PDB file of C-alpha atoms and ligand atoms in Angstrom:
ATOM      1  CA  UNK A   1      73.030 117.444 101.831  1.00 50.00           C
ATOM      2  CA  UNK A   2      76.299 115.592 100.383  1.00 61.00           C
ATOM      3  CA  UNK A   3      76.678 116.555  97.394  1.00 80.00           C
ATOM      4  CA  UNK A   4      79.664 114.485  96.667  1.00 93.00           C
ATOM      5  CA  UNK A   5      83.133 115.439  96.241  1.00 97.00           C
ATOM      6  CA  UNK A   6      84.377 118.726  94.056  1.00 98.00           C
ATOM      7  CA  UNK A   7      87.320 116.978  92.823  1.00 98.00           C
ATOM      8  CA  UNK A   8      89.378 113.627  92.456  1.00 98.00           C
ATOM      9  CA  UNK A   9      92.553 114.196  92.987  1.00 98.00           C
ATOM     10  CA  UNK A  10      95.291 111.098  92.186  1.00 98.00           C
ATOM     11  CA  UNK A  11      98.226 111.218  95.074  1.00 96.00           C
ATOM     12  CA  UNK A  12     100.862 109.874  92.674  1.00 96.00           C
ATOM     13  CA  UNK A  13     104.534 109.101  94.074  1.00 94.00           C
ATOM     14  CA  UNK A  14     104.588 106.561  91.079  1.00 94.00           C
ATOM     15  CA  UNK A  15     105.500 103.399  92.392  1.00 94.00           C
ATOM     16  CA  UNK A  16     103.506 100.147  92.642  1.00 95.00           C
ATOM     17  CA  UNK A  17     100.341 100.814  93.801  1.00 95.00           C
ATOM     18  CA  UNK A  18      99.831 104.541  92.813  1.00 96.00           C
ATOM     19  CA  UNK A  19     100.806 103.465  88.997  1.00 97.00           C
ATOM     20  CA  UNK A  20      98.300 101.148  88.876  1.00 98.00           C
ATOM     21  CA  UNK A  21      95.531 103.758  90.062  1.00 98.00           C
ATOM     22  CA  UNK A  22      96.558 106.248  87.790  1.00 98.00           C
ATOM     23  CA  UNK A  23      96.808 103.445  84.883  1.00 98.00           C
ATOM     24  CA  UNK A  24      93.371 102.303  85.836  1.00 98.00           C
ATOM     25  CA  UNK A  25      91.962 105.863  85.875  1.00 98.00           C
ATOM     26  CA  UNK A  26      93.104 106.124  81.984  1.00 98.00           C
ATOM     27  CA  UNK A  27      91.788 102.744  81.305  1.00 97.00           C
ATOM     28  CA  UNK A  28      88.080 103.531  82.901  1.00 97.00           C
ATOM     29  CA  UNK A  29      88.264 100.739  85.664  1.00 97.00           C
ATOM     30  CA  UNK A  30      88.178 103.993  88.186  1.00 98.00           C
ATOM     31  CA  UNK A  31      86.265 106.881  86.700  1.00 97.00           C
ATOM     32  CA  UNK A  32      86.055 109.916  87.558  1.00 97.00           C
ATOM     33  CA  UNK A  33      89.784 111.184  88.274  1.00 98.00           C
ATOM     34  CA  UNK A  34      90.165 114.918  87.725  1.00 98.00           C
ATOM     35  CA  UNK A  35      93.603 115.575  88.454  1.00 98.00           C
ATOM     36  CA  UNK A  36      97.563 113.092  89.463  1.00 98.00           C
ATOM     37  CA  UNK A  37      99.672 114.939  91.864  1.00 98.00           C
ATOM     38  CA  UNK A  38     103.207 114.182  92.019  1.00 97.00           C
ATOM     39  CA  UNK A  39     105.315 115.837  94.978  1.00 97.00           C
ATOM     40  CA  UNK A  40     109.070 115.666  94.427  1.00 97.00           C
ATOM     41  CA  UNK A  41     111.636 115.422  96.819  1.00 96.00           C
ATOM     42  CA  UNK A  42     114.352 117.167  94.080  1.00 97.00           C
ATOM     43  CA  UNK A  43     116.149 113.344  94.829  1.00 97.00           C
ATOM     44  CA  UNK A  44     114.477 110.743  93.743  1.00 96.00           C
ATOM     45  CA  UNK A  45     116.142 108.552  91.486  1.00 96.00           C
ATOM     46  CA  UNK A  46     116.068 108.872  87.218  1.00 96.00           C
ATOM     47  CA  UNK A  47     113.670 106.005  87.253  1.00 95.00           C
ATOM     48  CA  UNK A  48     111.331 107.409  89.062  1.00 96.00           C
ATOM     49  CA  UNK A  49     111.211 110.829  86.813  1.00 97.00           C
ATOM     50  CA  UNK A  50     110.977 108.803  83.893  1.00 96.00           C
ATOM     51  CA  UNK A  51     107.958 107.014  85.119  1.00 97.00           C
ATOM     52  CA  UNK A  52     106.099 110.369  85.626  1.00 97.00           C
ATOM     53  CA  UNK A  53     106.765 111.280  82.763  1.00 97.00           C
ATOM     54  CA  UNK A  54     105.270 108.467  80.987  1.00 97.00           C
ATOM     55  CA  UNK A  55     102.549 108.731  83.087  1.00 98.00           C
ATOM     56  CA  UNK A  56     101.685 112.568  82.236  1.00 98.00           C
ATOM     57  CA  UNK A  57     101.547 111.069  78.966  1.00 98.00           C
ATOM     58  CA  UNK A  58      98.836 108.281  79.777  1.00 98.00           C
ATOM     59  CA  UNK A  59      96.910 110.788  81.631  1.00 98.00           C
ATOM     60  CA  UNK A  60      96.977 113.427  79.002  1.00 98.00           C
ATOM     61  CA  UNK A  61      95.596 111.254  76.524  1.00 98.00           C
ATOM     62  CA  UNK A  62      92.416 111.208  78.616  1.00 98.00           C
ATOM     63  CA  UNK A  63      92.374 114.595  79.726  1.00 98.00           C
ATOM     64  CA  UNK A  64      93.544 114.357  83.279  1.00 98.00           C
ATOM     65  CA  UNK A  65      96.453 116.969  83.755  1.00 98.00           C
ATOM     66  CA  UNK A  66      99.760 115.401  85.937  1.00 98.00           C
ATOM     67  CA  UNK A  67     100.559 118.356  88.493  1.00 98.00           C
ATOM     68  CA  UNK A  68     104.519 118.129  89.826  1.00 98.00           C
ATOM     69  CA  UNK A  69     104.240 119.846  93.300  1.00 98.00           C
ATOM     70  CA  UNK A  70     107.624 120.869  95.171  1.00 97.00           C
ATOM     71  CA  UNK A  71     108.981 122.487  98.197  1.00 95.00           C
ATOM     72  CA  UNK A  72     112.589 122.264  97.585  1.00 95.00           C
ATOM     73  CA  UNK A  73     115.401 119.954  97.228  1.00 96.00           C
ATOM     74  CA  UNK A  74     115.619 118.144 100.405  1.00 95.00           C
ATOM     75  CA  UNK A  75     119.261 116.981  99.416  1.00 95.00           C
ATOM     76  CA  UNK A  76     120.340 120.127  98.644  1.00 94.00           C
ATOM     77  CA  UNK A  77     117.944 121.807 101.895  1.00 93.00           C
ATOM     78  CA  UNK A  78     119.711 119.250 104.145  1.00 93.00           C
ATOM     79  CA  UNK A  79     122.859 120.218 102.895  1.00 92.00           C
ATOM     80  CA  UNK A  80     122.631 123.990 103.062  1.00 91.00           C
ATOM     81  CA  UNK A  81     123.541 125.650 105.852  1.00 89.00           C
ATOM     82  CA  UNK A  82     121.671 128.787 105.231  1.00 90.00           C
ATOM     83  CA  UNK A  83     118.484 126.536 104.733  1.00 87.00           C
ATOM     84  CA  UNK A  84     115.869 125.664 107.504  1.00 84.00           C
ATOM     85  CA  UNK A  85     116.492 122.483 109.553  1.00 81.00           C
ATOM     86  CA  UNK A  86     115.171 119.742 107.276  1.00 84.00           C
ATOM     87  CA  UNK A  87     114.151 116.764 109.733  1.00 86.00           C
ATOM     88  CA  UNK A  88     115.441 113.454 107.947  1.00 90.00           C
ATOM     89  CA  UNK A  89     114.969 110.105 110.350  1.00 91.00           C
ATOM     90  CA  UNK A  90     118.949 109.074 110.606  1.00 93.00           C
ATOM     91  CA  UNK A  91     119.785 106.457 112.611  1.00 95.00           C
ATOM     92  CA  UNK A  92     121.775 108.185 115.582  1.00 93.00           C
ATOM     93  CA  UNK A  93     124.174 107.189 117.842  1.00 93.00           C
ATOM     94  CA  UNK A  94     124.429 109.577 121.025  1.00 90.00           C
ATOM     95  CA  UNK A  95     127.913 110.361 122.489  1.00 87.00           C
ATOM     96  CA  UNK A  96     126.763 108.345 125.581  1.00 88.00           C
ATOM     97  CA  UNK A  97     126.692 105.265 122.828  1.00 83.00           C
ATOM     98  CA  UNK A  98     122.918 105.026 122.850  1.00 89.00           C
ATOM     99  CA  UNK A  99     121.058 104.301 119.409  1.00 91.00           C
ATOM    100  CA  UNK A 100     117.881 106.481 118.839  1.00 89.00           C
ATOM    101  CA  UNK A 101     116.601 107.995 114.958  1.00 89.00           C
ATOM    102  CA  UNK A 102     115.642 111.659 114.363  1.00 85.00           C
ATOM    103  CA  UNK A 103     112.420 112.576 113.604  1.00 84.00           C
ATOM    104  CA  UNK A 104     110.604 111.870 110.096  1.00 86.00           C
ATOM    105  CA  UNK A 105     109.219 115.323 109.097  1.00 89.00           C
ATOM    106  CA  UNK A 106     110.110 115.251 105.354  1.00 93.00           C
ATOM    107  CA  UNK A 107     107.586 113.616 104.134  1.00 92.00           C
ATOM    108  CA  UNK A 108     105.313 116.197 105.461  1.00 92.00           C
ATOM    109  CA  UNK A 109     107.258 118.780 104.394  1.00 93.00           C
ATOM    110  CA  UNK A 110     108.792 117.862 101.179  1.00 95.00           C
ATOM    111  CA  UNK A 111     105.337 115.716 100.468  1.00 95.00           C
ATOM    112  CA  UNK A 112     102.208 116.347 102.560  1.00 94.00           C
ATOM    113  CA  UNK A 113     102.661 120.310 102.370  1.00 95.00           C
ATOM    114  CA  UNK A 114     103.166 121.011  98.047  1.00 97.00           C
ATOM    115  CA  UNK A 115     100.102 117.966  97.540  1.00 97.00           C
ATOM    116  CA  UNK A 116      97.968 120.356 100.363  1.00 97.00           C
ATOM    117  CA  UNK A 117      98.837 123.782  98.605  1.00 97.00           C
ATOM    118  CA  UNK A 118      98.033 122.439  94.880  1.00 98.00           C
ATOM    119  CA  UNK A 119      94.656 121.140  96.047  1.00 98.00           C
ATOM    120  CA  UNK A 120      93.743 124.008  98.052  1.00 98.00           C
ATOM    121  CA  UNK A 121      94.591 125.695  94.374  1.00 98.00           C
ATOM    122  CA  UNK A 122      92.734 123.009  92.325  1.00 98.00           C
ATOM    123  CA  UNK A 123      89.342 123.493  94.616  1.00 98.00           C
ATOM    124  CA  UNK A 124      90.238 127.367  94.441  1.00 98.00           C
ATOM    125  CA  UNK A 125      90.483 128.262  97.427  1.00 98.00           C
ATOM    126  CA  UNK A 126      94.172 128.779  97.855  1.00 97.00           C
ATOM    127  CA  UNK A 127      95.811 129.301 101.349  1.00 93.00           C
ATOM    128  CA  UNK A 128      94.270 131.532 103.397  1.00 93.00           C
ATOM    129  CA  UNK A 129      90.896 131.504 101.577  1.00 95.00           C
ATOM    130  CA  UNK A 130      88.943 129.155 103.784  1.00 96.00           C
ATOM    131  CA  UNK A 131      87.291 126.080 102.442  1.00 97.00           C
ATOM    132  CA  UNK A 132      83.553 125.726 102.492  1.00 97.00           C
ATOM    133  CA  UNK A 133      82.675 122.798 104.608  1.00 93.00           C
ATOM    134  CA  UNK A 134      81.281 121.452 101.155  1.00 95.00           C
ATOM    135  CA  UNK A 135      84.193 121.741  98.828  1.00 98.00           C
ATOM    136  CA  UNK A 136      86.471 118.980  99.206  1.00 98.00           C
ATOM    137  CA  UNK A 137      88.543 116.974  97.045  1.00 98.00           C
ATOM    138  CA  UNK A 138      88.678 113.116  97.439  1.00 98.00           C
ATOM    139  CA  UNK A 139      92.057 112.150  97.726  1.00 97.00           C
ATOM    140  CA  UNK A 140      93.174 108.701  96.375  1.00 98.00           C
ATOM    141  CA  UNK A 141      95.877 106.983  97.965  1.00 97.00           C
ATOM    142  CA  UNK A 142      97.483 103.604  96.760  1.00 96.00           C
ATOM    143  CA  UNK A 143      97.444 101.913  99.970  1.00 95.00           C
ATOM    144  CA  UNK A 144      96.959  97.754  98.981  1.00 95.00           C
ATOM    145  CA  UNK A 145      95.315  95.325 101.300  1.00 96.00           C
ATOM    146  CA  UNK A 146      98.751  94.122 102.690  1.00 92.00           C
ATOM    147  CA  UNK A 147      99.119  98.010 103.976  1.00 89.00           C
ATOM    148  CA  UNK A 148      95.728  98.007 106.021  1.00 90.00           C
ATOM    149  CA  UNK A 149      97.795  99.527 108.638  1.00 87.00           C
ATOM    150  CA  UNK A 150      98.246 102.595 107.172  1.00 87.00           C
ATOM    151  CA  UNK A 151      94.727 103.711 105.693  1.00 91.00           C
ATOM    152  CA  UNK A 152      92.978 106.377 108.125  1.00 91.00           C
ATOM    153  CA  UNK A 153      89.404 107.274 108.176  1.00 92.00           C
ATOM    154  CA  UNK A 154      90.294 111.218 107.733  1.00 92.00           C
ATOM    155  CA  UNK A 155      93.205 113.398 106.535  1.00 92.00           C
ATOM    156  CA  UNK A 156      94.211 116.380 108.704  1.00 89.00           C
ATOM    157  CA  UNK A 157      92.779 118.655 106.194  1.00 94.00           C
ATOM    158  CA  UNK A 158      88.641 118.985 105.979  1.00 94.00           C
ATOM    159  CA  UNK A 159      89.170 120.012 102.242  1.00 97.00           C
ATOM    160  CA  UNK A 160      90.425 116.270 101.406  1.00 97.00           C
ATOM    161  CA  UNK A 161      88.654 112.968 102.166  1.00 97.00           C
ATOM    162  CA  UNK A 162      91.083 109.712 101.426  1.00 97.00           C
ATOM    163  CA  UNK A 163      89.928 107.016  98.645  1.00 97.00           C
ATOM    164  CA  UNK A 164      91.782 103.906  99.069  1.00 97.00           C
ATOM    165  CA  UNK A 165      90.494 102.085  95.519  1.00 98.00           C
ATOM    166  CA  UNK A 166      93.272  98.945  95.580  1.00 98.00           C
ATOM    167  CA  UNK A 167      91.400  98.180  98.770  1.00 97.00           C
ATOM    168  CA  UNK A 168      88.147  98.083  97.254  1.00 97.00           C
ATOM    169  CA  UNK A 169      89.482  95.903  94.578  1.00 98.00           C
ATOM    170  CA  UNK A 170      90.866  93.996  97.088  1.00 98.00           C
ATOM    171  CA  UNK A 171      94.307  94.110  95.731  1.00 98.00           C
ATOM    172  CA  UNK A 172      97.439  93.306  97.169  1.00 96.00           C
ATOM    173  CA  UNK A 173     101.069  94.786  96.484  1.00 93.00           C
ATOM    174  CA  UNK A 174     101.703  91.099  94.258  1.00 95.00           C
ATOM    175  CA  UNK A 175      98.215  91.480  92.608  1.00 97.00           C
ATOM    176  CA  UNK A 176      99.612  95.345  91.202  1.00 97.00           C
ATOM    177  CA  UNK A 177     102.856  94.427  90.341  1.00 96.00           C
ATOM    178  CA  UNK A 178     101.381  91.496  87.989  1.00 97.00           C
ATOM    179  CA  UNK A 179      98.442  93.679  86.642  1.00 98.00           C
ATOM    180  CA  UNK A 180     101.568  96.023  85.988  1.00 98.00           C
ATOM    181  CA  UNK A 181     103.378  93.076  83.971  1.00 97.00           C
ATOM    182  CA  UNK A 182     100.283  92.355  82.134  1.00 97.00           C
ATOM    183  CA  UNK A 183      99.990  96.312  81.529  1.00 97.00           C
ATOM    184  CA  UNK A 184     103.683  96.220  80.115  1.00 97.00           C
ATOM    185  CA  UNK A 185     104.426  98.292  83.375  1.00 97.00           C
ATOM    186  CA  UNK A 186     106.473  95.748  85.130  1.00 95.00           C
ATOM    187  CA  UNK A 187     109.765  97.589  85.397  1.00 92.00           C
ATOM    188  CA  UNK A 188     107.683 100.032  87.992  1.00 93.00           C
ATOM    189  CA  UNK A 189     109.981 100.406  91.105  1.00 85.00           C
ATOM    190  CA  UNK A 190     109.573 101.945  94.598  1.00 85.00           C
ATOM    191  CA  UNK A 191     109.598 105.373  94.640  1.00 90.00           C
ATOM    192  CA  UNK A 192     111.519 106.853  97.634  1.00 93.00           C
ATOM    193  CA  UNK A 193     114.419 109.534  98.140  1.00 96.00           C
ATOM    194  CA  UNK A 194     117.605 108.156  96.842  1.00 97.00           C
ATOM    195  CA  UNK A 195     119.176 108.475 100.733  1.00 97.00           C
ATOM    196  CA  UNK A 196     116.295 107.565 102.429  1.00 95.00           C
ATOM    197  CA  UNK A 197     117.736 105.719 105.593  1.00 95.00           C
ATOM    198  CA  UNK A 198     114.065 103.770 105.150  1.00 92.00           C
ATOM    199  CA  UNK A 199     116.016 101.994 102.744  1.00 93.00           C
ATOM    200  CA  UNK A 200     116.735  97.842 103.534  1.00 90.00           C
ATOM    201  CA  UNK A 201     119.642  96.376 102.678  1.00 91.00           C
ATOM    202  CA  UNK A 202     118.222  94.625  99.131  1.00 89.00           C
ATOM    203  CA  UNK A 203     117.380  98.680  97.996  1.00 91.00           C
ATOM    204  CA  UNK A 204     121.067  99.854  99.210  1.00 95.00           C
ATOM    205  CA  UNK A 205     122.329  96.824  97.485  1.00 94.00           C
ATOM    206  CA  UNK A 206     120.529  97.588  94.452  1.00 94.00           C
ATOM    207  CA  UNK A 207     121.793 100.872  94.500  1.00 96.00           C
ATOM    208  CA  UNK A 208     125.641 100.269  94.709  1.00 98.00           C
ATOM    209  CA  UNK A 209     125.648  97.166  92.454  1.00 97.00           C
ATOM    210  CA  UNK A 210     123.515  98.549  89.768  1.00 96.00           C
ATOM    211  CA  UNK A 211     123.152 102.229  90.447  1.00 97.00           C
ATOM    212  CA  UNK A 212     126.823 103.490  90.997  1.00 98.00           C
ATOM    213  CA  UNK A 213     126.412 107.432  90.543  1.00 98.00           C
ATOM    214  CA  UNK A 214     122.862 106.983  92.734  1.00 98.00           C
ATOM    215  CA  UNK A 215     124.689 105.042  95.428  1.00 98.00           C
ATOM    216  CA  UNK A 216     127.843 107.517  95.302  1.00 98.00           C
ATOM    217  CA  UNK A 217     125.501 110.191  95.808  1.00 98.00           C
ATOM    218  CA  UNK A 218     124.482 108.695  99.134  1.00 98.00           C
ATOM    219  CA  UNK A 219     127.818 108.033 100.418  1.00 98.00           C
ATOM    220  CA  UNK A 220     128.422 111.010 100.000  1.00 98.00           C
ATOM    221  CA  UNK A 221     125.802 112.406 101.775  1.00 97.00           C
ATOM    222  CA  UNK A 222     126.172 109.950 104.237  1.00 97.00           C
ATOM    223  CA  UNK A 223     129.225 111.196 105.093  1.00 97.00           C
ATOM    224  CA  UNK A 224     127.752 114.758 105.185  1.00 95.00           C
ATOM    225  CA  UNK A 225     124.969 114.354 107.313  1.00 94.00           C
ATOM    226  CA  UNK A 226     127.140 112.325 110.317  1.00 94.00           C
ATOM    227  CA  UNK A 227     126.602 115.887 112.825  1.00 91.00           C
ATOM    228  CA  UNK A 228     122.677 115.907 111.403  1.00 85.00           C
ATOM    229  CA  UNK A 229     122.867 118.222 108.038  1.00 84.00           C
ATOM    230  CA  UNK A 230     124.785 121.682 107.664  1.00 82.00           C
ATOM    231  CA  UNK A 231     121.536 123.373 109.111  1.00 75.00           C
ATOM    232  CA  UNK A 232     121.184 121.352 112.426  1.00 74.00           C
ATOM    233  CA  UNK A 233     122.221 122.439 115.638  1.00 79.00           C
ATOM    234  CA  UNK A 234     125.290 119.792 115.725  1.00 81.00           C
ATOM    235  CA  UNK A 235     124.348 116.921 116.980  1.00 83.00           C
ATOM    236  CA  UNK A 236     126.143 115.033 120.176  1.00 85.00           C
ATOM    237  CA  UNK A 237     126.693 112.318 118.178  1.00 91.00           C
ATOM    238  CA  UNK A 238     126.567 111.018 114.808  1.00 94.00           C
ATOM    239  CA  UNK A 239     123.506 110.011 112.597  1.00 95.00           C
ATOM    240  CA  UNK A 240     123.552 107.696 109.640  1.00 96.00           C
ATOM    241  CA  UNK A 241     121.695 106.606 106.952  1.00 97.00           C
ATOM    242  CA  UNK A 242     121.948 102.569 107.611  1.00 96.00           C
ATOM    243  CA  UNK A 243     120.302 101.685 110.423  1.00 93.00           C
ATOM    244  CA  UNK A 244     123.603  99.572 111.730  1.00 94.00           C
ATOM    245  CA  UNK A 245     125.124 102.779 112.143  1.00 95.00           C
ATOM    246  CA  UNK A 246     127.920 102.659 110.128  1.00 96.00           C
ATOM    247  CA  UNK A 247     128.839 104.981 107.403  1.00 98.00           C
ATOM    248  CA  UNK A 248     126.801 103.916 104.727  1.00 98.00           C
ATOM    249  CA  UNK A 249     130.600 102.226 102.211  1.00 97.00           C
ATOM    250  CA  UNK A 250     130.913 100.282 105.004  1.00 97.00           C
ATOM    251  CA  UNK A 251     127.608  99.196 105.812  1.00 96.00           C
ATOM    252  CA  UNK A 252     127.271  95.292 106.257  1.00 94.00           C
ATOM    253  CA  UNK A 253     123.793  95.449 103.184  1.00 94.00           C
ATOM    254  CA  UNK A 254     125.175  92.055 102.348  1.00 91.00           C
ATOM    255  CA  UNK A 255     125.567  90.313 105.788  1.00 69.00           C
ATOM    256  CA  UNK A 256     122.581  90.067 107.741  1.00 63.00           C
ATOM    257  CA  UNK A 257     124.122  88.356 111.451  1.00 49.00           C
ATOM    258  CA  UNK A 258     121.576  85.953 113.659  1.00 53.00           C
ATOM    259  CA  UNK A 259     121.256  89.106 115.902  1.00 48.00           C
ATOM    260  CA  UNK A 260     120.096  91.233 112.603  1.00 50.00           C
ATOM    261  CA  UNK A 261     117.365  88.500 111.835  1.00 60.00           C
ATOM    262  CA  UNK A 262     116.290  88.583 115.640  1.00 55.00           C
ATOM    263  CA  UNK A 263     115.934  92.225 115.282  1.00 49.00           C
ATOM    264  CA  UNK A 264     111.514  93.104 115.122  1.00 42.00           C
ATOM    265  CA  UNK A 265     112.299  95.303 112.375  1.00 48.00           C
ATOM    266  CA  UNK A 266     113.492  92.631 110.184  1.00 41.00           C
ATOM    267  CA  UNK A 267     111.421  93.013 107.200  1.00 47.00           C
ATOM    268  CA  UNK A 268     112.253  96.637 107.137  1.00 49.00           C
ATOM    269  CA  UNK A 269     116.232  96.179 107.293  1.00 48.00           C
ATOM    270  CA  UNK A 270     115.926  92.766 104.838  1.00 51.00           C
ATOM    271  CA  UNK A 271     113.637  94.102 102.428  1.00 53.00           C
ATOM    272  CA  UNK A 272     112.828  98.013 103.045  1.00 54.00           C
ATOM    273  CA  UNK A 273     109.556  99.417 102.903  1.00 56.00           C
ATOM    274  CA  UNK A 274     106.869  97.409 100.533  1.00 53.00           C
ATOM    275  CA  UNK A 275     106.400 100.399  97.991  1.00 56.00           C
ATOM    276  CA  UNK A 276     108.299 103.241  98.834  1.00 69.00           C
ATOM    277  CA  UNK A 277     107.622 106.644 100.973  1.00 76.00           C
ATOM    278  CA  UNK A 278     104.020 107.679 100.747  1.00 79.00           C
ATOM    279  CA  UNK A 279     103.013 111.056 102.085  1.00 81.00           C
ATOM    280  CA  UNK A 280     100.201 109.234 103.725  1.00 81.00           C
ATOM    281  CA  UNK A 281     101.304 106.724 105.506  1.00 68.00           C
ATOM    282  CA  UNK A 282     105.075 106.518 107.167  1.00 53.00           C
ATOM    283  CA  UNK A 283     107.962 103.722 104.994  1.00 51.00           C
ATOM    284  CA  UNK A 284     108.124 102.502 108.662  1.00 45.00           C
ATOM    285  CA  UNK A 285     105.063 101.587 108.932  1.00 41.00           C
ATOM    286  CA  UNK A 286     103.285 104.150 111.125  1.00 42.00           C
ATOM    287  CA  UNK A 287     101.452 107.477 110.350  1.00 40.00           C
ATOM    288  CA  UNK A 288     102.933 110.455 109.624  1.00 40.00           C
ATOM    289  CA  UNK A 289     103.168 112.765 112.098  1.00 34.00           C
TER     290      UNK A 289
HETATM  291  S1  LIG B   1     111.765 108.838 100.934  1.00 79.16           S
HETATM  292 FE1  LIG B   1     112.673 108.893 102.987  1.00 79.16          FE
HETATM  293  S2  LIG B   1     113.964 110.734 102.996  1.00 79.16           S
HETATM  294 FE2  LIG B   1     112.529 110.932 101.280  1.00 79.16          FE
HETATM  295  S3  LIG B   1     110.765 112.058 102.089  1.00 79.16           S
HETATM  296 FE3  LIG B   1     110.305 109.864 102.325  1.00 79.16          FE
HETATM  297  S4  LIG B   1     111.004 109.299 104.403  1.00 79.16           S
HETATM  298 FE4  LIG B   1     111.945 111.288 103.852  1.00 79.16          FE
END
């Protein structure tokens, strides 16, 4: 017999979409949310702290607690030599001068894993208590209908079922980010690693013309990452975080060339990702490993 899920558990990176679930959980359009989930990266930007914090308070006010999951500082784990290899997708250029990108793994670690540990804890059954087949929390995700590509039937877990609610309400990124306005939440923004080489040019450009100390921070760890982080085995070649392969001052985020706009990844180097990295679904587009 179903018996329905244990728990509701909000994934909240608090961008766009997720924002507008978690708002819409506090306003009663979406019942029945029993927990928000936040997993930080240790480097997202100010803005996006601040917005969990006013969030937490929104919750609170109707009883549904904000949990802030981590499992490290991927800056600061990609840095550190004496850390484990954290795998960040640079754009690489092989000695032999051919182009290829490393693999995307932190968003499953840095994401994925903390979110899978705290509801494990909230159904409580922590790791390595196994999970009755009946216990499961249903896990929603702020995919919107432009982002059909990413929603899966199943997670990789049995003890969490996804909820996609913005596609039942048939609502698009544009319809969130004007219920946002309307909700006094406009200034929302993508929520994403302050490096993330998922970044197009308008985010890097946004970054160095209005976020000095944010866009420092990159170039600096641009420039630190060019033999794949302190804990890699070196690479051949170099990696980057712009996907022209350039170190990232240098970048050409204001030109695009006709050969840029030919490119099939366009809309990713133009504009970025649509809302940011979600531990569900891959900023490029594809699932996450
Ligand atoms: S925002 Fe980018 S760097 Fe950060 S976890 Fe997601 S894919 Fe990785």
């Amino acid at each position: 017999m179903n018996t329905g899920p244990t728990i509701r558990v909000l994934s909240l990176g608090a961008g766009v979409q997720s924002t507008v679930l978690a708002l819409m959980a506090c306003d009663g359009t979406l019942p029945g949310l029993d927990a928000a989930v936040f997993a930080d990266t240790g480097w997202e930007p100010p803005a996006v702290y601040e917005q969990v914090d006013r969030l937490a308070v929104e919750l609170a006010r109707v009883g549904i607690p904000l949990h802030r999951v981590s499992s490290g500082n991927l800056r600061a784990d990609t840095l550190n030599p004496a850390h484990r290899f954290v795998s960040v997708p640079y754009f690489t250029r092989n000695a032999d001068g051919g182009d290829g990108m490393g693999r995307r793994q932190c968003t499953s670690e840095y994401k994925l894993k903390p979110i899978k540990v705290k509801v494990r804890e909230l159904l409580r059954y922590p790791h390595p208590t196994p999970v009755p087949r009946d216990v499961y929390a249903e896990q929603w995700i702020g995919f919107s209908t432009d982002e059909i590509h990413r929603v899966r039937d199943r997670l990789d877990v049995n003890y969490s079922w996804p909820r996609y609610p913005l596609l039942e309400l048939g609502m698009s990124r544009k319809d969130c980010q004007r219920w946002l306005e309307r909700a006094g939440w406009g200034h929302t923004a993508k929520s994403a690693c302050i490096g993330c080489p998922f970044h197009g040019n308008a985010q890097w450009r946004e970054l160095r013309d209005n976020h000095p100390e944010q866009w420092a921070d990159a170039v600096d760890f641009d420039r630190r990452i060019r033999k794949g982080g302190a804990s890699a085995s070196p690479l051949d070649g170099e990696a980057f975080l712009h996907r022209s392969r350039v170190p990232l001052d240098l970048a050409p985020i204001d030109r695009v060339t006709r050969a840029e706009y030919a490119d099939m990844q366009l809309d990713l180097f133009e504009d970025g990702d649509p809302d940011g990295c979600s531990p569900y679904g891959c900023r490029s587009g594809g699932e996450v490993a």
